[in-house]
Amino acid sequence: MAAVLSMRKLPVDLASHCDADVLIGWGWEPGAPVELVAAARSGDPVRFGKVWRQDLRARRSMSGSPKELLALWTPGSETDAAVSRALAGLHAAAGKQRARRPSIKPKASWLVRVQPLVKALTAPDRPDATDLVEVLAALELLWTIGDRLPQRFWWPLWRRTLADAARFLSEDPPSEAAPDEKLLLAGELPLLAGLVFRSQSGSRELIRKGQRVITRELSLRTDTDGTPHGELLPRLPYWLAPLVRVTGWSRQAGQSLWDHDQRELLSDLAEKAVALCRPDGKLAMTNGRAADALPILRHAAELLDWPAHNPSRACLKSLAEHAAGSKPRRSGAAAISVMPSNQSDWARFALLRTDWTAGAASVAIAHHQPLPQLDVTVAGESLLQGNWDLDVRLGDAGIELADEWACVCWESQPEADYAELQMSGPGRLRIERLILLSREDGFLMLADSVSGAPAGPLALQSRLRLAPGIVANWDSGQRSARLEGAKIKVRMLPLSLPADTVHSSPHRCQIDDQTILLEQRANGQGLFAPLIFDFSPGRRRKEVTWRSLTVTEDGSVVTSDIAAAYRWQIAQEQWLVYRSLRKPNTPRAALGYHTGNGFVMGRFDRNGDVDPMLMVEE
């Protein structure tokens, strides 16, 4: 072979060259082991394989044997059928290992368990069009167990993987590729290929190229506190997987991938992902499509050396216990030292969460699009999922929604989390979406607020989508509904409608095709439309009622387009919610409670006085 082979630009037809030419034709990095270079120039695969495996063992630090194939974290799109079967077998075996069962016979070693995959990856009749995940799996095998593979397995895998990697390394990521796919192709693949084929010419340049892409992507797609951008959330586990894998590969190679600040950022990102995780391993906002994130997050916790008192590590432990059948224990607000909630203006994302246990209630909301996206979880089970639709009409004219929403208010208090999204319309029109999750009292409020509209007919339609498996039934004689899943029972209260069905209303609330529709009409300059979702197990069967309250200002009654208040009661417990739609001249009053704030959520004490749990200034 006349030309010198280099990892900088491998020939795409490398598979067609004979073994001796492939070995003799290599160029080498300065300082490459003399024995390795001499073995390659001999053109003898057996001699070269022996020295290469010795060199790998010397330069790679790994305690113990691998317990799983990390490439399984990433799905393949066009994986060969035989490779798919081998990968599925490893995935099933990993699942069985987590189950408790008596030991009947000694476990097969990892080297034995991956043999079907190695054979499938090196099969002579395997198609030339290789999937990227197949290449990553092959590189991982060479890196983790390449020094222990017999020559008859190692050489075909080494040759085929080098040829397959050459095809992908010569390509740029397609412009339409998802962020995680770009990260795989331009970041993880060159870095891992550079580590596996270390000492061969161009390998160091590949490692540096991969490092640049990986560190840049981490910085570009996360806020300074590690919050991932809202557009990343549907495929977050797939994007996080390469970051965690390369952290491990680099550590095993004795190299430093991250500086101190970058490592802290990655740790913060992984902690934010833990807070999004449900007991089934799915992350909120992925709509159940993405892979099980728990293995990725557990590996991240180990690599990033999270201490035992880290609340995210405690949450991972709670999730593991829940998966094993233990009932999650709630932690009171007083026991929470680090709030499990977070919000980022840059990321256009907020997470409201009651505690760090697997059974926490949470609301994830991304608002980087005209329609905010919600993912509501109660006791580890998804309740609401998808777009939070909105249609506002002034007379016969519809209001065009802005490209995204701004979070104009964020509060995370011991008693409750609160987020307020805002969109400005024509003139002085403002539309706000209010989300309040009670940490102590066990309920969620989702509300729409319109203010500053021109005087005249005003109509609002809001739609929420129930998660798959949630069944809705209306209470007899009332406008409250019961939403039930496999493990949860939630009561929904549309406060803007009369509680009893005997009373007519211009508004409506209905549930059809797994969609909750709330429609409210007004003749004025604003309206307030709240929905309460009560998920307290202790109130599940108790009587409920609610009504709108008269609001006064300076002794005069104000209309509902200026301010609105509602009281609801379940057994002996009562709450009040108040919303100002126009700034008051003097404090207003509702049921004896005076306030000059823009929003108040409170509970009635035994004396009938309101004890505010959260107040937001006008």
XYZ file of C-alpha atoms in Angstrom, residues 232-579:
348
model
C -33.867 19.040 24.215
C -36.274 17.401 26.674
C -38.107 14.911 24.382
C -34.795 13.106 23.710
C -32.844 14.091 26.820
C -31.782 10.526 27.821
C -30.332 9.956 24.347
C -28.397 13.246 24.510
C -27.200 12.630 28.065
C -25.991 9.082 27.323
C -22.940 10.063 25.188
C -21.873 12.659 27.777
C -21.890 10.056 30.542
C -20.215 7.386 28.408
C -17.324 9.588 27.264
C -16.775 10.686 30.856
C -16.192 7.045 31.744
C -14.064 6.307 28.674
C -11.827 9.289 29.385
C -11.427 8.369 33.053
C -10.410 4.824 32.105
C -7.846 6.250 29.698
C -6.422 8.450 32.453
C -7.401 11.602 30.559
C -9.231 14.695 31.762
C -12.213 15.439 29.539
C -13.783 18.225 31.615
C -12.311 21.154 33.475
C -13.694 21.896 36.950
C -16.525 24.162 35.779
C -17.563 21.792 32.984
C -17.613 18.844 35.371
C -19.820 20.801 37.763
C -22.123 21.707 34.875
C -22.427 18.061 33.822
C -23.155 17.083 37.418
C -25.859 19.768 37.646
C -27.364 18.526 34.365
C -27.518 14.946 35.658
C -29.160 16.156 38.890
C -31.795 18.033 36.884
C -32.454 14.817 34.929
C -32.892 12.832 38.174
C -35.615 15.260 39.263
C -37.427 14.534 35.970
C -37.245 10.761 36.436
C -40.246 8.575 37.243
C -40.079 5.107 38.859
C -40.363 3.401 35.450
C -37.132 5.131 34.399
C -38.848 7.427 31.897
C -38.158 11.134 32.115
C -40.935 13.698 32.162
C -41.450 15.454 28.791
C -40.287 12.388 26.815
C -43.913 11.161 26.552
C -42.784 7.620 27.292
C -40.840 7.293 24.033
C -37.264 7.628 25.263
C -35.133 4.928 26.842
C -34.913 3.966 30.497
C -32.792 6.753 31.988
C -32.087 5.118 35.359
C -28.957 3.190 34.256
C -27.553 6.383 32.721
C -28.224 8.407 35.858
C -26.850 5.748 38.217
C -23.652 5.611 36.156
C -23.423 9.404 36.179
C -23.747 9.460 39.981
C -20.816 7.050 40.283
C -18.597 8.803 37.742
C -19.263 12.254 39.200
C -18.708 11.059 42.776
C -21.990 12.278 44.258
C -21.822 12.038 48.050
C -24.360 9.952 49.975
C -26.113 13.088 51.278
C -26.691 14.442 47.758
C -30.518 14.646 47.404
C -30.312 13.469 43.782
C -28.464 10.346 44.893
C -31.099 9.805 47.593
C -33.762 10.180 44.893
C -32.046 7.517 42.760
C -32.086 5.210 45.778
C -35.793 5.906 46.304
C -36.484 5.148 42.633
C -34.589 1.848 42.914
C -36.535 0.899 46.050
C -39.805 1.773 44.328
C -38.849 -0.393 41.333
C -38.160 -3.252 43.761
C -41.690 -2.969 45.164
C -41.176 -0.755 48.210
C -43.739 1.943 48.833
C -42.086 5.384 48.571
C -42.102 7.498 51.712
C -42.992 11.164 51.505
C -40.639 13.669 53.056
C -42.232 16.705 54.663
C -41.327 20.211 53.559
C -39.395 20.753 56.799
C -37.103 17.826 55.916
C -36.140 19.245 52.499
C -32.764 21.002 52.658
C -32.422 21.477 48.888
C -35.564 22.255 46.899
C -36.284 19.629 44.215
C -37.706 22.318 41.901
C -35.955 24.581 39.416
C -36.683 27.160 36.741
C -34.639 28.668 33.906
C -35.576 31.673 31.787
C -32.898 30.763 29.222
C -34.003 27.129 28.947
C -37.702 28.114 28.807
C -38.390 25.393 31.354
C -39.658 24.973 34.918
C -40.031 21.948 37.166
C -42.340 22.034 40.183
C -41.858 19.044 42.498
C -43.044 18.227 46.009
C -40.023 16.257 47.288
C -37.080 14.007 46.322
C -38.876 10.655 46.726
C -40.013 8.349 43.924
C -43.645 9.063 44.860
C -43.348 12.830 44.468
C -45.893 14.897 42.557
C -44.316 17.040 39.863
C -45.135 19.390 37.009
C -42.645 19.818 34.179
C -43.429 22.672 31.813
C -41.554 23.738 28.680
C -42.592 27.066 27.149
C -40.271 27.577 24.177
C -43.151 27.187 21.693
C -46.529 28.923 21.148
C -48.214 26.164 23.182
C -46.597 25.265 26.502
C -45.990 21.555 27.057
C -46.943 19.906 30.341
C -46.027 16.652 32.035
C -47.798 16.154 35.366
C -46.858 13.203 37.569
C -48.616 12.068 40.740
C -47.217 9.276 42.945
C -44.842 8.271 40.177
C -47.567 7.930 37.510
C -48.151 10.340 34.635
C -51.484 12.210 34.857
C -51.319 14.917 32.163
C -49.058 14.908 29.133
C -48.597 16.997 25.999
C -49.517 20.474 24.765
C -51.492 22.835 26.983
C -53.698 24.134 24.187
C -55.158 27.629 24.247
C -57.614 29.570 22.110
C -58.567 33.150 23.038
C -61.145 35.102 21.062
C -62.119 38.779 21.296
C -65.572 38.873 19.757
C -65.180 36.925 16.521
C -61.437 37.499 16.197
C -58.903 34.943 17.413
C -55.685 35.985 19.120
C -52.495 34.781 17.458
C -50.142 33.235 20.017
C -46.559 34.426 20.338
C -43.606 32.194 19.447
C -42.839 31.489 23.108
C -43.853 32.411 26.640
C -41.917 34.293 29.305
C -41.827 33.109 32.914
C -42.599 36.370 34.719
C -42.852 34.882 38.212
C -41.206 31.928 39.928
C -41.520 30.991 43.599
C -40.306 27.844 45.339
C -41.402 27.965 48.957
C -41.611 25.263 51.657
C -45.395 25.105 51.199
C -45.718 25.391 47.416
C -44.057 25.962 44.051
C -45.491 28.562 41.702
C -44.772 29.558 38.101
C -46.494 32.189 36.000
C -46.092 32.302 32.232
C -47.028 35.388 30.255
C -47.722 36.279 26.661
C -48.519 39.814 25.502
C -51.139 40.342 22.825
C -52.268 43.395 20.887
C -52.726 46.600 22.851
C -52.679 46.019 26.604
C -53.846 42.410 26.371
C -51.988 39.946 28.584
C -52.489 36.216 28.873
C -51.024 34.399 31.840
C -50.891 30.706 32.669
C -50.577 29.984 36.382
C -49.206 26.749 37.840
C -49.185 26.120 41.593
C -48.184 22.809 43.202
C -48.911 22.513 46.907
C -46.125 20.700 48.710
C -48.075 20.132 51.949
C -51.770 20.070 51.001
C -51.618 17.711 48.025
C -53.171 19.620 45.117
C -52.247 21.259 41.822
C -53.784 24.391 40.306
C -53.611 25.077 36.560
C -55.228 28.355 35.582
C -55.589 30.786 32.687
C -55.827 34.519 33.239
C -56.704 37.170 30.639
C -56.478 40.887 31.381
C -56.291 44.189 29.515
C -58.666 43.090 26.750
C -60.924 45.607 24.990
C -64.394 45.736 26.589
C -66.710 43.252 24.914
C -67.256 39.506 24.440
C -64.277 37.421 25.488
C -63.923 33.625 25.213
C -61.167 31.263 26.286
C -60.729 27.571 25.539
C -58.025 25.572 27.298
C -57.231 21.913 26.644
C -55.212 19.435 28.700
C -54.406 15.901 27.582
C -54.726 12.969 29.954
C -51.828 10.535 29.939
C -52.413 7.062 28.435
C -54.168 4.787 30.895
C -55.945 7.574 32.811
C -59.741 7.064 33.005
C -62.118 9.951 33.751
C -65.564 9.767 35.385
C -67.852 12.600 36.517
C -69.252 12.670 40.045
C -73.014 12.257 40.157
C -74.835 15.587 40.391
C -71.590 17.597 40.458
C -69.121 19.080 38.019
C -66.166 17.446 39.738
C -64.450 14.567 37.935
C -62.382 11.618 39.108
C -59.229 10.823 37.136
C -57.921 7.332 37.863
C -54.816 5.480 36.751
C -53.188 2.215 37.758
C -52.063 3.611 41.120
C -53.512 7.106 41.409
C -56.893 8.720 42.005
C -57.214 12.461 41.441
C -60.248 14.717 41.751
C -60.623 17.624 39.320
C -62.566 20.765 40.298
C -63.418 23.421 37.637
C -63.835 26.331 40.061
C -65.249 28.796 37.525
C -68.345 26.604 37.049
C -71.004 26.011 39.745
C -70.276 22.868 41.733
C -73.801 21.450 41.333
C -75.084 20.542 37.883
C -78.553 21.900 38.745
C -77.131 25.399 38.320
C -76.673 26.473 34.711
C -73.519 28.183 33.500
C -72.286 29.935 30.330
C -69.001 28.075 30.854
C -68.333 24.377 30.287
C -65.905 21.663 31.254
C -65.897 18.317 29.486
C -63.622 15.331 28.894
C -63.614 13.627 25.502
C -60.978 11.470 23.799
C -58.549 11.823 26.733
C -58.770 15.623 26.504
C -60.014 18.010 29.201
C -61.704 21.046 27.683
C -62.362 24.114 29.826
C -64.270 26.933 28.147
C -64.995 30.234 29.869
C -66.841 33.270 28.536
C -66.979 36.840 29.787
C -68.288 40.219 28.727
C -65.604 42.570 29.915
C -61.841 43.059 29.905
C -60.610 39.850 31.507
C -61.286 36.494 33.123
C -59.728 33.937 35.447
C -60.238 30.191 34.821
C -58.705 27.857 37.446
C -58.720 24.058 37.583
C -57.842 22.237 40.812
C -56.439 18.695 40.782
C -56.638 17.239 44.301
C -54.430 14.173 44.762
C -54.440 13.806 48.558
C -55.198 10.130 49.421
C -56.852 11.196 52.683
C -59.464 13.314 50.864
C -60.224 10.823 48.122
C -63.744 9.874 49.284
C -64.744 13.015 51.156
C -67.486 15.420 50.145
C -66.427 18.378 48.036
C -68.001 21.714 47.126
C -66.906 25.123 45.873
C -68.261 28.535 44.893
C -67.173 31.881 43.516
C -66.726 34.730 46.011
C -67.755 38.356 45.915
C -64.741 40.680 45.720
C -65.022 44.268 46.960
C -62.780 47.312 46.695
C -63.320 50.335 48.903
C -66.721 48.929 49.866
C -67.943 48.391 46.289
C -68.329 45.076 44.492
C -65.950 44.645 41.541
C -66.800 42.578 38.473
C -65.026 39.320 37.618
C -63.014 40.989 34.841
C -61.327 43.138 37.528
C -60.726 40.474 40.203
C -61.946 36.950 40.930
C -61.850 34.681 43.967
C -63.019 31.145 44.711
C -63.377 28.986 47.802
C -63.401 25.221 47.773
C -63.989 22.787 50.594
C -63.295 19.072 51.056
C -64.747 17.779 54.341
C -63.502 20.257 56.974
C -60.593 21.654 54.909
C -61.083 24.881 52.954
C -58.922 26.956 50.605
C -59.130 30.321 48.849
C -57.632 31.413 45.552
C -57.660 35.074 44.494
C -56.529 36.705 41.248
